[in-house]
Amino acid sequence: MKFPSSARGGEYGLLVAAATVADDRAAETVRELLRHNGIRATCGPSRHRSAWGGRIRVPVFPEDAVRAYQVLCRNTR
């Protein structure tokens, strides 16, 4: 998986968003799931609310992004 150049060096410096969620509780749940799977993650507000209302991002290091995507896909409906 490749990320567009605009995803690098953006809102969170070198980190890339693995997920964008609606609230702090969901962000913490995603962060804990990723950490439980050995992926370093943090949470932070997005500068812009998404069209569906997402306002909290869960960024990870670029080298963990593909694994984070896989973990999230396996654990969401």
Short mmCIF file of N, CA, C and O in Angstrom, two decimals:
data_model
loop_
_atom_site.label_atom_id
_atom_site.label_comp_id
_atom_site.label_asym_id
_atom_site.label_seq_id
_atom_site.Cartn_x
_atom_site.Cartn_y
_atom_site.Cartn_z
N MET A 1 0.84 -1.16 0.00
CA MET A 1 0.00 0.00 0.00
C MET A 1 0.89 1.24 0.00
O MET A 1 1.79 1.33 0.79
N LYS A 2 0.61 2.15 -0.90
CA LYS A 2 1.36 3.40 -0.95
C LYS A 2 0.44 4.53 -0.55
O LYS A 2 -0.75 4.52 -0.84
N PHE A 3 1.02 5.52 0.12
CA PHE A 3 0.25 6.68 0.54
C PHE A 3 0.63 7.85 -0.35
O PHE A 3 1.78 8.00 -0.74
N PRO A 4 -0.35 8.69 -0.70
CA PRO A 4 -0.03 9.86 -1.51
C PRO A 4 0.94 10.76 -0.77
O PRO A 4 0.97 10.78 0.46
N SER A 5 1.73 11.50 -1.52
CA SER A 5 2.74 12.35 -0.89
C SER A 5 2.10 13.36 0.07
O SER A 5 2.72 13.78 1.03
N SER A 6 0.86 13.75 -0.17
CA SER A 6 0.21 14.70 0.73
C SER A 6 -0.07 14.07 2.09
O SER A 6 -0.28 14.77 3.07
N ALA A 7 -0.05 12.73 2.19
CA ALA A 7 -0.27 12.07 3.47
C ALA A 7 0.99 12.11 4.32
O ALA A 7 0.94 11.91 5.51
N ARG A 8 2.13 12.36 3.71
CA ARG A 8 3.39 12.43 4.45
C ARG A 8 3.70 13.87 4.80
O ARG A 8 3.55 14.76 4.00
N GLY A 9 4.17 14.08 6.03
CA GLY A 9 4.56 15.42 6.43
C GLY A 9 3.38 16.37 6.55
O GLY A 9 3.53 17.57 6.43
N GLY A 10 2.20 15.83 6.81
CA GLY A 10 1.02 16.66 6.89
C GLY A 10 0.67 17.06 8.30
O GLY A 10 1.52 17.50 9.07
N GLU A 11 -0.55 16.85 8.65
CA GLU A 11 -1.12 17.28 9.92
C GLU A 11 -0.37 16.75 11.14
O GLU A 11 -0.30 17.42 12.16
N TYR A 12 0.20 15.57 11.06
CA TYR A 12 0.88 14.96 12.20
C TYR A 12 2.35 14.70 11.91
O TYR A 12 2.93 13.75 12.41
N GLY A 13 2.96 15.53 11.13
CA GLY A 13 4.37 15.36 10.82
C GLY A 13 4.58 14.10 9.99
O GLY A 13 3.99 13.95 8.94
N LEU A 14 5.41 13.20 10.49
CA LEU A 14 5.71 11.97 9.76
C LEU A 14 4.63 10.90 9.91
O LEU A 14 4.64 9.92 9.19
N LEU A 15 3.72 11.06 10.85
CA LEU A 15 2.69 10.05 11.09
C LEU A 15 1.61 10.12 10.02
O LEU A 15 1.37 11.16 9.42
N VAL A 16 0.95 8.98 9.79
CA VAL A 16 -0.17 8.91 8.84
C VAL A 16 -1.40 8.41 9.59
O VAL A 16 -1.30 7.60 10.51
N ALA A 17 -2.56 8.89 9.21
CA ALA A 17 -3.80 8.51 9.88
C ALA A 17 -4.17 7.08 9.50
O ALA A 17 -4.35 6.76 8.33
N ALA A 18 -4.30 6.22 10.52
CA ALA A 18 -4.77 4.85 10.31
C ALA A 18 -6.29 4.81 10.38
O ALA A 18 -6.91 3.94 9.80
N ALA A 19 -6.88 5.75 11.11
CA ALA A 19 -8.33 5.81 11.26
C ALA A 19 -8.75 7.23 11.60
O ALA A 19 -7.98 7.99 12.18
N THR A 20 -9.97 7.56 11.23
CA THR A 20 -10.61 8.79 11.64
C THR A 20 -11.95 8.39 12.23
O THR A 20 -12.73 7.69 11.59
N VAL A 21 -12.20 8.81 13.47
CA VAL A 21 -13.41 8.38 14.18
C VAL A 21 -14.16 9.59 14.71
O VAL A 21 -13.65 10.70 14.71
N ALA A 22 -15.37 9.34 15.20
CA ALA A 22 -16.25 10.43 15.60
C ALA A 22 -15.98 10.99 16.99
O ALA A 22 -16.27 12.15 17.25
N ASP A 23 -15.43 10.16 17.91
CA ASP A 23 -15.29 10.66 19.28
C ASP A 23 -14.07 10.07 19.98
O ASP A 23 -13.43 9.15 19.47
N ASP A 24 -13.78 10.62 21.15
CA ASP A 24 -12.60 10.20 21.91
C ASP A 24 -12.65 8.74 22.33
O ASP A 24 -11.63 8.06 22.32
N ARG A 25 -13.82 8.27 22.70
CA ARG A 25 -13.96 6.86 23.13
C ARG A 25 -13.59 5.90 21.99
O ARG A 25 -12.86 4.94 22.19
N ALA A 26 -14.09 6.17 20.80
CA ALA A 26 -13.77 5.33 19.64
C ALA A 26 -12.28 5.41 19.32
O ALA A 26 -11.65 4.41 18.99
N ALA A 27 -11.70 6.60 19.43
CA ALA A 27 -10.27 6.77 19.16
C ALA A 27 -9.43 5.95 20.13
O ALA A 27 -8.47 5.29 19.73
N GLU A 28 -9.78 5.98 21.40
CA GLU A 28 -9.04 5.19 22.40
C GLU A 28 -9.19 3.70 22.15
O GLU A 28 -8.24 2.93 22.33
N THR A 29 -10.37 3.27 21.72
CA THR A 29 -10.60 1.86 21.40
C THR A 29 -9.70 1.42 20.24
O THR A 29 -9.06 0.37 20.30
N VAL A 30 -9.65 2.24 19.20
CA VAL A 30 -8.79 1.93 18.04
C VAL A 30 -7.33 1.92 18.46
O VAL A 30 -6.57 1.01 18.12
N ARG A 31 -6.92 2.93 19.22
CA ARG A 31 -5.52 3.02 19.66
C ARG A 31 -5.13 1.80 20.48
O ARG A 31 -4.07 1.21 20.26
N GLU A 32 -5.98 1.38 21.40
CA GLU A 32 -5.69 0.21 22.22
C GLU A 32 -5.62 -1.06 21.38
O GLU A 32 -4.77 -1.93 21.61
N LEU A 33 -6.51 -1.20 20.41
CA LEU A 33 -6.48 -2.36 19.51
C LEU A 33 -5.15 -2.41 18.75
O LEU A 33 -4.51 -3.46 18.67
N LEU A 34 -4.74 -1.28 18.23
CA LEU A 34 -3.47 -1.23 17.50
C LEU A 34 -2.30 -1.53 18.42
O LEU A 34 -1.42 -2.33 18.09
N ARG A 35 -2.28 -0.92 19.59
CA ARG A 35 -1.19 -1.17 20.55
C ARG A 35 -1.15 -2.63 20.98
O ARG A 35 -0.08 -3.20 21.14
N HIS A 36 -2.32 -3.24 21.18
CA HIS A 36 -2.39 -4.65 21.54
C HIS A 36 -1.76 -5.54 20.46
O HIS A 36 -1.26 -6.62 20.74
N ASN A 37 -1.76 -5.04 19.23
CA ASN A 37 -1.17 -5.76 18.10
C ASN A 37 0.23 -5.27 17.77
O ASN A 37 0.74 -5.51 16.67
N GLY A 38 0.86 -4.57 18.71
CA GLY A 38 2.24 -4.15 18.54
C GLY A 38 2.47 -2.95 17.65
O GLY A 38 3.59 -2.71 17.18
N ILE A 39 1.43 -2.16 17.43
CA ILE A 39 1.54 -0.98 16.55
C ILE A 39 1.47 0.28 17.40
O ILE A 39 0.52 0.49 18.16
N ARG A 40 2.49 1.11 17.28
CA ARG A 40 2.51 2.38 18.02
C ARG A 40 1.47 3.32 17.42
O ARG A 40 1.43 3.51 16.21
N ALA A 41 0.62 3.86 18.28
CA ALA A 41 -0.44 4.75 17.80
C ALA A 41 -0.72 5.81 18.86
O ALA A 41 -0.44 5.63 20.03
N THR A 42 -1.28 6.91 18.40
CA THR A 42 -1.69 7.99 19.29
C THR A 42 -3.03 8.51 18.81
O THR A 42 -3.58 8.00 17.82
N CYS A 43 -3.58 9.48 19.47
CA CYS A 43 -4.86 10.08 19.07
C CYS A 43 -4.71 11.59 19.03
O CYS A 43 -3.95 12.16 19.82
N GLY A 44 -5.43 12.22 18.14
CA GLY A 44 -5.39 13.68 18.07
C GLY A 44 -6.52 14.21 17.23
O GLY A 44 -7.04 13.52 16.37
N PRO A 45 -6.91 15.45 17.50
CA PRO A 45 -8.00 16.05 16.73
C PRO A 45 -7.59 16.31 15.29
O PRO A 45 -6.44 16.60 15.00
N SER A 46 -8.55 16.16 14.41
CA SER A 46 -8.33 16.49 13.01
C SER A 46 -8.60 17.98 12.81
O SER A 46 -9.45 18.55 13.49
N ARG A 47 -7.89 18.59 11.92
CA ARG A 47 -8.14 20.01 11.64
C ARG A 47 -9.52 20.20 11.01
O ARG A 47 -10.14 21.23 11.17
N HIS A 48 -9.94 19.19 10.25
CA HIS A 48 -11.19 19.31 9.51
C HIS A 48 -12.10 18.12 9.84
O HIS A 48 -11.65 16.99 9.85
N ARG A 49 -13.35 18.41 10.08
CA ARG A 49 -14.33 17.36 10.31
C ARG A 49 -14.64 16.70 8.96
O ARG A 49 -14.79 17.38 7.96
N SER A 50 -14.70 15.36 8.95
CA SER A 50 -15.01 14.67 7.71
C SER A 50 -16.48 14.86 7.35
O SER A 50 -17.28 15.32 8.17
N ALA A 51 -16.84 14.50 6.14
CA ALA A 51 -18.22 14.65 5.67
C ALA A 51 -19.20 13.88 6.55
O ALA A 51 -20.34 14.29 6.73
N TRP A 52 -18.77 12.77 7.12
CA TRP A 52 -19.66 11.94 7.96
C TRP A 52 -19.52 12.28 9.43
O TRP A 52 -20.18 11.67 10.27
N GLY A 53 -18.68 13.24 9.80
CA GLY A 53 -18.60 13.69 11.19
C GLY A 53 -17.36 13.27 11.94
O GLY A 53 -17.21 13.59 13.11
N GLY A 54 -16.45 12.52 11.30
CA GLY A 54 -15.23 12.12 11.98
C GLY A 54 -14.38 13.32 12.35
O GLY A 54 -14.19 14.22 11.56
N ARG A 55 -13.90 13.33 13.59
CA ARG A 55 -13.13 14.49 14.03
C ARG A 55 -11.87 14.12 14.80
O ARG A 55 -11.09 14.99 15.13
N ILE A 56 -11.67 12.85 15.12
CA ILE A 56 -10.49 12.41 15.85
C ILE A 56 -9.71 11.43 14.97
O ILE A 56 -10.28 10.48 14.45
N ARG A 57 -8.42 11.67 14.82
CA ARG A 57 -7.58 10.77 14.01
C ARG A 57 -6.71 9.93 14.92
O ARG A 57 -6.33 10.35 16.01
N VAL A 58 -6.41 8.73 14.42
CA VAL A 58 -5.50 7.82 15.11
C VAL A 58 -4.31 7.60 14.18
O VAL A 58 -4.38 6.77 13.27
N PRO A 59 -3.25 8.38 14.34
CA PRO A 59 -2.10 8.25 13.46
C PRO A 59 -1.10 7.20 13.95
O PRO A 59 -1.01 6.90 15.15
N VAL A 60 -0.38 6.63 12.98
CA VAL A 60 0.67 5.64 13.22
C VAL A 60 1.88 6.02 12.39
O VAL A 60 1.80 6.85 11.49
N PHE A 61 3.01 5.37 12.68
CA PHE A 61 4.19 5.59 11.86
C PHE A 61 3.99 4.95 10.49
O PHE A 61 3.33 3.91 10.38
N PRO A 62 4.54 5.54 9.43
CA PRO A 62 4.33 5.02 8.08
C PRO A 62 4.69 3.54 7.94
O PRO A 62 3.99 2.80 7.25
N GLU A 63 5.74 3.10 8.62
CA GLU A 63 6.14 1.70 8.49
C GLU A 63 5.14 0.74 9.14
O GLU A 63 5.16 -0.46 8.88
N ASP A 64 4.23 1.27 9.96
CA ASP A 64 3.20 0.45 10.60
C ASP A 64 1.84 0.58 9.92
O ASP A 64 0.88 -0.09 10.32
N ALA A 65 1.73 1.45 8.93
CA ALA A 65 0.43 1.78 8.35
C ALA A 65 -0.26 0.58 7.70
O ALA A 65 -1.46 0.39 7.89
N VAL A 66 0.46 -0.22 6.96
CA VAL A 66 -0.16 -1.36 6.29
C VAL A 66 -0.66 -2.37 7.32
O VAL A 66 -1.79 -2.85 7.24
N ARG A 67 0.17 -2.64 8.33
CA ARG A 67 -0.25 -3.57 9.38
C ARG A 67 -1.45 -3.02 10.15
O ARG A 67 -2.37 -3.75 10.50
N ALA A 68 -1.46 -1.72 10.42
CA ALA A 68 -2.58 -1.10 11.12
C ALA A 68 -3.86 -1.27 10.30
O ALA A 68 -4.92 -1.62 10.84
N TYR A 69 -3.77 -1.04 9.01
CA TYR A 69 -4.92 -1.22 8.11
C TYR A 69 -5.42 -2.66 8.19
O TYR A 69 -6.62 -2.90 8.30
N GLN A 70 -4.51 -3.62 8.16
CA GLN A 70 -4.90 -5.03 8.22
C GLN A 70 -5.57 -5.36 9.55
O GLN A 70 -6.59 -6.05 9.58
N VAL A 71 -5.01 -4.88 10.65
CA VAL A 71 -5.60 -5.12 11.98
C VAL A 71 -7.00 -4.52 12.04
O VAL A 71 -7.95 -5.17 12.50
N LEU A 72 -7.15 -3.30 11.57
CA LEU A 72 -8.46 -2.64 11.62
C LEU A 72 -9.47 -3.35 10.73
O LEU A 72 -10.63 -3.50 11.12
N CYS A 73 -9.04 -3.82 9.59
CA CYS A 73 -9.95 -4.55 8.69
C CYS A 73 -10.42 -5.87 9.32
O CYS A 73 -11.58 -6.25 9.18
N ARG A 74 -9.51 -6.55 10.00
CA ARG A 74 -9.86 -7.82 10.65
C ARG A 74 -10.79 -7.62 11.83
O ARG A 74 -11.48 -8.56 12.22
N ASN A 75 -10.80 -6.44 12.41
CA ASN A 75 -11.53 -6.22 13.65
C ASN A 75 -12.70 -5.25 13.53
O ASN A 75 -13.22 -4.77 14.53
N THR A 76 -13.12 -4.94 12.32
CA THR A 76 -14.28 -4.08 12.11
C THR A 76 -15.24 -4.75 11.16
O THR A 76 -14.87 -5.65 10.41
N ARG A 77 -16.46 -4.29 11.20
CA ARG A 77 -17.50 -4.87 10.32
C ARG A 77 -17.74 -4.00 9.14
O ARG A 77 -17.64 -2.86 9.09
#
